[in-house]
PDB file of C-alpha atoms in Angstrom:
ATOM      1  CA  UNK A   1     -33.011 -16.282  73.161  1.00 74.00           C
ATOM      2  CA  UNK A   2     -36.685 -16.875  73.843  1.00 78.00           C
ATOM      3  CA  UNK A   3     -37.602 -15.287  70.406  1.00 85.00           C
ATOM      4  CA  UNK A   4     -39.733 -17.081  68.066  1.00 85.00           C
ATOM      5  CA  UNK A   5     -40.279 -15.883  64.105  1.00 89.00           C
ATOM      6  CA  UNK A   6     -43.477 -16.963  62.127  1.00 87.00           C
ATOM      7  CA  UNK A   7     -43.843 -16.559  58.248  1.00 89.00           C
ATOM      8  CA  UNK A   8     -46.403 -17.225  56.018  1.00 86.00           C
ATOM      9  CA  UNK A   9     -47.851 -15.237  53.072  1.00 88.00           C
ATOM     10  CA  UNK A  10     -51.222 -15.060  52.460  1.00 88.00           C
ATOM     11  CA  UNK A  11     -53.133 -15.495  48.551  1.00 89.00           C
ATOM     12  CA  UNK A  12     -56.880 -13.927  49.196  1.00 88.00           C
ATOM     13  CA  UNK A  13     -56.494 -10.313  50.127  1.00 85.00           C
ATOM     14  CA  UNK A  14     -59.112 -10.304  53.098  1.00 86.00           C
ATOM     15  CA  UNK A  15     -58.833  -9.093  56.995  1.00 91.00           C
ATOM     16  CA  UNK A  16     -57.249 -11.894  59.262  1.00 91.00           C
ATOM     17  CA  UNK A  17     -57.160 -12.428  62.623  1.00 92.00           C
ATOM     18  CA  UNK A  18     -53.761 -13.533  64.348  1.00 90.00           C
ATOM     19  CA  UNK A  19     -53.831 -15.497  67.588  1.00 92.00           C
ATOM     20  CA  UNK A  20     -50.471 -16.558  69.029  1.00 90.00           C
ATOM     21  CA  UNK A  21     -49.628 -18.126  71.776  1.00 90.00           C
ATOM     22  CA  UNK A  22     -47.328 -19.596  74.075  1.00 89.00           C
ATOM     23  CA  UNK A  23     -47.759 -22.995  75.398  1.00 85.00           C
ATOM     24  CA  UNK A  24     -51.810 -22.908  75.200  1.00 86.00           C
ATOM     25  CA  UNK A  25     -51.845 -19.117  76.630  1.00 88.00           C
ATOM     26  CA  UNK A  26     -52.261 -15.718  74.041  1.00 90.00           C
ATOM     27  CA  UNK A  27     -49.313 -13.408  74.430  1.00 89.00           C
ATOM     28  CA  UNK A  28     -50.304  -9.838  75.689  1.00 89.00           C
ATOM     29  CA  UNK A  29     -51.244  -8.382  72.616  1.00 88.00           C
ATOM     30  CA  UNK A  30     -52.941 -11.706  70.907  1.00 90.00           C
ATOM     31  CA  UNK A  31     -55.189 -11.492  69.006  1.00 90.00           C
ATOM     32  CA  UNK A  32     -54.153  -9.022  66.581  1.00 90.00           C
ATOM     33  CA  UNK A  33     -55.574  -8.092  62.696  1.00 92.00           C
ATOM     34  CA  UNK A  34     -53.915  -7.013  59.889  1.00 87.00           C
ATOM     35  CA  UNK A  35     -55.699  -6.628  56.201  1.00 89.00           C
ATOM     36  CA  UNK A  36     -54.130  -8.589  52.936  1.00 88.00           C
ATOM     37  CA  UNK A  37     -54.009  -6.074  49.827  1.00 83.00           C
ATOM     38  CA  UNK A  38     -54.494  -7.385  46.637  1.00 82.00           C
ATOM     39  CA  UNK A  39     -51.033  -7.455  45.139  1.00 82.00           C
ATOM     40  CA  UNK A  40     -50.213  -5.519  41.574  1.00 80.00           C
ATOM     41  CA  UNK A  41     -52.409  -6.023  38.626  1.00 81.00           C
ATOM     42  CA  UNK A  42     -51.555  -9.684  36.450  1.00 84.00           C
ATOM     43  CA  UNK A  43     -51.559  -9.284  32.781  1.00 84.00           C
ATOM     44  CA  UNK A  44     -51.790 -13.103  33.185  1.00 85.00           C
ATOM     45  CA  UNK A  45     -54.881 -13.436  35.100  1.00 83.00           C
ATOM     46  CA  UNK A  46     -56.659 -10.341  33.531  1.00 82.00           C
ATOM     47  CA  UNK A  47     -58.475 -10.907  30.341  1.00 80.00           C
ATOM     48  CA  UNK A  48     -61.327  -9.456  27.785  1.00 81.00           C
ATOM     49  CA  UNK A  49     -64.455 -10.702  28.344  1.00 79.00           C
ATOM     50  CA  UNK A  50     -66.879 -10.126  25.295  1.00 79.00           C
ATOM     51  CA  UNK A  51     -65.181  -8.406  22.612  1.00 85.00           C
ATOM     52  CA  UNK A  52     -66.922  -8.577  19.494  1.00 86.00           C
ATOM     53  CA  UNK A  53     -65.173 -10.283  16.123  1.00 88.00           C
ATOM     54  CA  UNK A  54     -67.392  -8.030  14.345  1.00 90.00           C
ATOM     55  CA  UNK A  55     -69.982  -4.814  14.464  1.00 87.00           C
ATOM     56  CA  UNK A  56     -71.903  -2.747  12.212  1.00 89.00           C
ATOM     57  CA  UNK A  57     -70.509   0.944  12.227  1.00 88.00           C
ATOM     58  CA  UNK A  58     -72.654   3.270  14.156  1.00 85.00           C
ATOM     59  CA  UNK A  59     -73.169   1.122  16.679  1.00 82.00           C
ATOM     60  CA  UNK A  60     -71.383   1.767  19.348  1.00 80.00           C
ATOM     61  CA  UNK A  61     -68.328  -0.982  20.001  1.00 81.00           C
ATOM     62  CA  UNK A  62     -68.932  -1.820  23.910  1.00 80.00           C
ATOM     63  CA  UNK A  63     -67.125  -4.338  25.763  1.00 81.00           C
ATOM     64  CA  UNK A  64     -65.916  -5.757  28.825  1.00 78.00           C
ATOM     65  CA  UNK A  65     -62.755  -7.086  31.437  1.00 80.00           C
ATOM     66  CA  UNK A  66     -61.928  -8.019  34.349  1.00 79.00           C
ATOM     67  CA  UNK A  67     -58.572  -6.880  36.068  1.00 81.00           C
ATOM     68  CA  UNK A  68     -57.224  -9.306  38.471  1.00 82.00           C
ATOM     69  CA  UNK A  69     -53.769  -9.787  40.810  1.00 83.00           C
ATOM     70  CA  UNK A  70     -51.874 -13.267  40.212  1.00 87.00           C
ATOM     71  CA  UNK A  71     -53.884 -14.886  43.328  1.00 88.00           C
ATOM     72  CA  UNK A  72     -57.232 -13.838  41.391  1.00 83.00           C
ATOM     73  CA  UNK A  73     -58.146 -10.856  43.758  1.00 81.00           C
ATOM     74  CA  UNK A  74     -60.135  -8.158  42.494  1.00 74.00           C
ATOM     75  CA  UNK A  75     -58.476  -5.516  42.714  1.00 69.00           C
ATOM     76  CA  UNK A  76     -59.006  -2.240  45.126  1.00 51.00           C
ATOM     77  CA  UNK A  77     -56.458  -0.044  44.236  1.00 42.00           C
ATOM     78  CA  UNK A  78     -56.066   2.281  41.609  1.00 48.00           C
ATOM     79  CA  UNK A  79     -54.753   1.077  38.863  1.00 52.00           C
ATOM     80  CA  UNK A  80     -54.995   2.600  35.288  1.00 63.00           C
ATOM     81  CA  UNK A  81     -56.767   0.618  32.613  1.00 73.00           C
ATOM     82  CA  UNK A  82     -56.084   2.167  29.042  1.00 73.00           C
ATOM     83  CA  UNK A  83     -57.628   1.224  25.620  1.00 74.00           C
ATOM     84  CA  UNK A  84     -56.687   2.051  22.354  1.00 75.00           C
ATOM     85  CA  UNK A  85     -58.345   1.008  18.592  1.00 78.00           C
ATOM     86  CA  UNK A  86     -56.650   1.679  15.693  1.00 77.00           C
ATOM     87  CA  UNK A  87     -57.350   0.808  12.012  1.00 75.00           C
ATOM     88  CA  UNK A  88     -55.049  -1.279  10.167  1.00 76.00           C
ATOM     89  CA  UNK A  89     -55.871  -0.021   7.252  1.00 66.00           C
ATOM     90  CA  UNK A  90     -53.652   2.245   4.977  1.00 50.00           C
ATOM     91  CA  UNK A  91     -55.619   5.203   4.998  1.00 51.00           C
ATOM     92  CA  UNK A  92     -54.275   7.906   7.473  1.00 40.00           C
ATOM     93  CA  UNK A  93     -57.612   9.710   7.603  1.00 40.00           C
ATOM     94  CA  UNK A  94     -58.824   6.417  10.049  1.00 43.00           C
ATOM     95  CA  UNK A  95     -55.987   6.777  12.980  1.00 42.00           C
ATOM     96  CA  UNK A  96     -56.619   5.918  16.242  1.00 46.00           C
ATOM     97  CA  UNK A  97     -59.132   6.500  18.869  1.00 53.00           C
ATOM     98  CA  UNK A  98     -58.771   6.290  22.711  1.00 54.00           C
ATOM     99  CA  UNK A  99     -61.397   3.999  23.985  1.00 59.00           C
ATOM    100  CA  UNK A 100     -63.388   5.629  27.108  1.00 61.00           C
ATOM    101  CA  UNK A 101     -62.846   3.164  30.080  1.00 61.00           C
ATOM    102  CA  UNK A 102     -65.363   3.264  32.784  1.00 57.00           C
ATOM    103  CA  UNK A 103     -64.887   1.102  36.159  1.00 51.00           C
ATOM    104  CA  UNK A 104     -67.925  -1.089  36.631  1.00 48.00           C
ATOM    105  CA  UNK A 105     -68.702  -3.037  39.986  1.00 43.00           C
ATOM    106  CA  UNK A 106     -70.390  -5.999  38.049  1.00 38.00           C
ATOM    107  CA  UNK A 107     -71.166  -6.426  34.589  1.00 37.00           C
ATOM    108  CA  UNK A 108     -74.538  -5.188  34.165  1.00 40.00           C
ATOM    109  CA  UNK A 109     -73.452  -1.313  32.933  1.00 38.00           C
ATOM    110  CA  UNK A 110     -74.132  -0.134  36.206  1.00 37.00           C
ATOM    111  CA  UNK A 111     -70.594   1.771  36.301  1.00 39.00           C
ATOM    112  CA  UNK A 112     -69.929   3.330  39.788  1.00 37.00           C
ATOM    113  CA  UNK A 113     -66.641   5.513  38.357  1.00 36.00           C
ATOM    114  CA  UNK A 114     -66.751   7.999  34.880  1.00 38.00           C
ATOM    115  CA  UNK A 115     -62.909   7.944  33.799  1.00 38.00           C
ATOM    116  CA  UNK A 116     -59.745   6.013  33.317  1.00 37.00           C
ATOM    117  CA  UNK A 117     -59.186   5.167  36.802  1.00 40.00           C
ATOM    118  CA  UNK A 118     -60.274   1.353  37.938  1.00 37.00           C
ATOM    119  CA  UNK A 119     -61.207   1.931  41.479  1.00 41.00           C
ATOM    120  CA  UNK A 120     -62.330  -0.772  44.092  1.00 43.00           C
ATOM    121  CA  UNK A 121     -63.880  -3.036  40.744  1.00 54.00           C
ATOM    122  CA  UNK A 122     -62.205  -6.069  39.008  1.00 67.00           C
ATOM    123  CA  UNK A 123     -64.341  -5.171  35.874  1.00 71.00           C
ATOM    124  CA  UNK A 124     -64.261  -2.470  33.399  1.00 75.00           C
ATOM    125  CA  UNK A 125     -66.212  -1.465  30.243  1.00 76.00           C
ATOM    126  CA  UNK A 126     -64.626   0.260  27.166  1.00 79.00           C
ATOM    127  CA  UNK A 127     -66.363   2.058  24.629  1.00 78.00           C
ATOM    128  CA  UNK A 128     -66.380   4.005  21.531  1.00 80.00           C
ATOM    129  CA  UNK A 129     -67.856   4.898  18.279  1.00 81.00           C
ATOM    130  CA  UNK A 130     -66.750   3.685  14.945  1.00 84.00           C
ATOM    131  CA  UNK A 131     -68.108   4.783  11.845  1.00 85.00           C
ATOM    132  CA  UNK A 132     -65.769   3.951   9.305  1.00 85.00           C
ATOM    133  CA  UNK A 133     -65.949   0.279   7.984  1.00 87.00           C
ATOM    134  CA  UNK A 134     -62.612  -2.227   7.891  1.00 86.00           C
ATOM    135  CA  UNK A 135     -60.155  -4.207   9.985  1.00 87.00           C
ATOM    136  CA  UNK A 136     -59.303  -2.452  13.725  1.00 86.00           C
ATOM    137  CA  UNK A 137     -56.605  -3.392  16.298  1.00 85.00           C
ATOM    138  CA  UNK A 138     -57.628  -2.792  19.943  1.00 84.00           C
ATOM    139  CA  UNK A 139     -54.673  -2.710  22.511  1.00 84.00           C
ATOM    140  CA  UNK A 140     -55.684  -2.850  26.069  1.00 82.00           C
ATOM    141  CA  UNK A 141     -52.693  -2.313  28.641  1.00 81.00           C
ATOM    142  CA  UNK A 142     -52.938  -2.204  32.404  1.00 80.00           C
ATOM    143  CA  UNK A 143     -50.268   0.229  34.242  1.00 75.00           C
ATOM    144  CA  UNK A 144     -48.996   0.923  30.440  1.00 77.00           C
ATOM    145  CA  UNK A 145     -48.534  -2.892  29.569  1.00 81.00           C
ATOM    146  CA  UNK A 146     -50.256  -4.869  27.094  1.00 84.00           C
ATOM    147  CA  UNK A 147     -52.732  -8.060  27.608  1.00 83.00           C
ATOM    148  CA  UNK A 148     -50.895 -11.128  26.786  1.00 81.00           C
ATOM    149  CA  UNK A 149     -53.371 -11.307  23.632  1.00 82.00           C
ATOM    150  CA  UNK A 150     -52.991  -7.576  23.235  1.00 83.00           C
ATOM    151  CA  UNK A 151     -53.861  -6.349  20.369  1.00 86.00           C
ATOM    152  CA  UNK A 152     -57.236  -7.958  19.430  1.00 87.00           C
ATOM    153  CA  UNK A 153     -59.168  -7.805  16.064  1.00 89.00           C
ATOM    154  CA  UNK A 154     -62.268  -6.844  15.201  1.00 88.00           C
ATOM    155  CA  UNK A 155     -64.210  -5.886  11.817  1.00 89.00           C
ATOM    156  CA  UNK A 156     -66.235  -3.175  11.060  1.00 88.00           C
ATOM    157  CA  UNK A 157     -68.799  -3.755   8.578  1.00 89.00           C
ATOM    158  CA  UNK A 158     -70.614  -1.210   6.651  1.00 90.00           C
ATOM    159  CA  UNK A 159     -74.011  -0.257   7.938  1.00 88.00           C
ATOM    160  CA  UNK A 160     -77.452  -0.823   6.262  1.00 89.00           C
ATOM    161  CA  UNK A 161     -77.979   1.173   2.775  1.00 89.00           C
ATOM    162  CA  UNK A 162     -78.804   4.794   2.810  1.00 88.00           C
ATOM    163  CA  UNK A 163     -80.529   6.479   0.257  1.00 87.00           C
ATOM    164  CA  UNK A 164     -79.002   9.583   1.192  1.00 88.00           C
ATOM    165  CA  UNK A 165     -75.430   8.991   0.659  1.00 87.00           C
ATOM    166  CA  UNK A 166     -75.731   6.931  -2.153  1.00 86.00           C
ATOM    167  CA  UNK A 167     -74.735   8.776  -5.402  1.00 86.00           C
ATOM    168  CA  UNK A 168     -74.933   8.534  -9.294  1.00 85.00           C
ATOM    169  CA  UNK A 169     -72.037   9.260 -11.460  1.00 83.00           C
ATOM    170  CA  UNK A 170     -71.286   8.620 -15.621  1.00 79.00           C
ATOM    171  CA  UNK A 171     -72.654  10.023 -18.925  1.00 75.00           C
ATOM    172  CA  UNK A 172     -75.824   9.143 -18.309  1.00 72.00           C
ATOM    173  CA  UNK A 173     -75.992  11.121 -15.604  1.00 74.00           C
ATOM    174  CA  UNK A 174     -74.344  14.682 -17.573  1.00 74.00           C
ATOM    175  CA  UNK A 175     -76.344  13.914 -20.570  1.00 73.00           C
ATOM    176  CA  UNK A 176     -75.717  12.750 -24.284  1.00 72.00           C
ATOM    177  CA  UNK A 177     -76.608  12.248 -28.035  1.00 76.00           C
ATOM    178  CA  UNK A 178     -79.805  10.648 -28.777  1.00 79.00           C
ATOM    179  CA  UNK A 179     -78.799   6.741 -30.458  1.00 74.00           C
ATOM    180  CA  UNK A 180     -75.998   6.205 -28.412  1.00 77.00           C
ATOM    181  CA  UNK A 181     -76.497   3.879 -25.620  1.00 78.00           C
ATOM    182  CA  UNK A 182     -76.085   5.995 -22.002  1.00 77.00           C
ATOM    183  CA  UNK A 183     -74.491   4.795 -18.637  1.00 79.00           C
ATOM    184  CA  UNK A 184     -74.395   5.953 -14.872  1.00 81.00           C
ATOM    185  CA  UNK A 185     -72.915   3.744 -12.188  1.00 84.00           C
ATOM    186  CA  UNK A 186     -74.704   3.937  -8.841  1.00 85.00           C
ATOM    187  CA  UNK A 187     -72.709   4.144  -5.615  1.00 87.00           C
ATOM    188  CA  UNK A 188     -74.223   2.117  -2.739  1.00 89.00           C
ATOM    189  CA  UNK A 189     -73.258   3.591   0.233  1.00 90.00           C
ATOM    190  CA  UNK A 190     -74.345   3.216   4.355  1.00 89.00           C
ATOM    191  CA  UNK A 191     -75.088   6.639   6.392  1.00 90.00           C
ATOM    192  CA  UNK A 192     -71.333   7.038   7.229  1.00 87.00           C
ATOM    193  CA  UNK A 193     -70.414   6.630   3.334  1.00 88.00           C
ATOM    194  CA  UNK A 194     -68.843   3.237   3.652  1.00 89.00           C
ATOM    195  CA  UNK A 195     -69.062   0.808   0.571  1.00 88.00           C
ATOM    196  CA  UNK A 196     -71.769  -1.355   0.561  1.00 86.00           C
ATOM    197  CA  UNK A 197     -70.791  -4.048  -1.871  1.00 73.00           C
ATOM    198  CA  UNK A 198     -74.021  -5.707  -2.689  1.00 63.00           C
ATOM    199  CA  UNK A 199     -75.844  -2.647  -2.896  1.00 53.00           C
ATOM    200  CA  UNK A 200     -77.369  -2.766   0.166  1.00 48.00           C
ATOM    201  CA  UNK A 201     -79.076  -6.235  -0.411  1.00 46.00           C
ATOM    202  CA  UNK A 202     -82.116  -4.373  -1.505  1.00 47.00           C
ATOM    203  CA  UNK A 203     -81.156  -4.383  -5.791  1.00 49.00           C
ATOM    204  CA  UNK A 204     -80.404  -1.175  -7.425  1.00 54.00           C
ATOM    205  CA  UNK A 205     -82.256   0.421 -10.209  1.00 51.00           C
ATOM    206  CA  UNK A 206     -82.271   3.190 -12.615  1.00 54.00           C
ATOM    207  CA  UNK A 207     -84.686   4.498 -14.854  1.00 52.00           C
ATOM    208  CA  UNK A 208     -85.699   7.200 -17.587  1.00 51.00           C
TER     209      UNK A 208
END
């Protein structure tokens, strides 16, 4: 009938120009362009980039992905990036935090976007402040699914030894009867009150 039908599907999301023609001449309204969107986000081809396996408490945890589409195109629509840490230990007091995601154009912490919205950026940098020490899950999901690797694991170790926090407790400390031999056990602890277990590699020592 004089019609002809073209396909083809393209993998970089870019502009393209369209020329067709009919035996060597451009049809009326040739050449033509049309832009490629990236197509929805791959939990295949994103990734973490720089997670820590472990960080001293008070520090803040910072760290860093990249959000791609199954073709490896950044992506330039908004899609919602959420992260989540949560301790794995038994103690209820140490819940779960929501990470603060920030869209970053390129991984130098210049981030063009405050919130949880990834907009026109592949990468994105999570954040947030951990002062209790022990194990932590972090669950990242894009457009409420997980990473493939989703969750990760990191430590958090107990910070360097602080005078303040530290305590003294026993009968040595509330007093006694003169000839009987007197003991107080000293608690090593960071700023936060974590545990340090070798008392904050700088000895401990008590005195009369």
């Amino acid at each position: 009938d004089g019609s002809y039908t073209v396909r083809w599907s393209a993998t970089v999301a870019d502009t393209y120009l369209v020329v067709a023609s009919l035996r060597g001449f451009q049809i009326v309204n040739s050449p033509w362009s049309f832009e490629a969107l990236p197509a929805a986000a791959s939990l295949d081809s994103s990734r973490l980039i720089d997670l820590p396996a472990a960080f001293a408490v008070g520090a803040r945890l910072v760290f860093h992905g990249v959000v791609h589409d199954a073709y490896l195109n950044n992506l330039t629509s908004k899609d919602v990036v959420t992260a989540q840490v949560t301790s794995v230990q038994s103690d209820l007091s140490r819940l779960s935090n929501d990470l603060q995601v920030t869209s970053c154009a390129v991984l130098d912490h210049a981030c063009a976007v405050r919130g949880d919205n990834l907009t026109q950026a592949a990468y994105f940098e999570a954040s947030t402040l951990i002062t209790a020490a022990g194990t932590y899950s972090v669950d990242i999901q894009i457009q409420s699914l997980s990473l493939r690797s989703s969750p990760y694991f990191i430590r958090a170790v107990a910070g360097p030894l602080s005078v303040r926090a530290s305590t003294a407790s026993g009968e040595g400390v509330a007093g006694g009867i003169v000839g009987r031999a007197l003991s107080f056990t000293i608690y090593a602890r960071d700023a936060y009150g974590n545990r340090l277990a070798d008392g904050g590699a700088a000895g401990l020592a008590g005195g009369f």
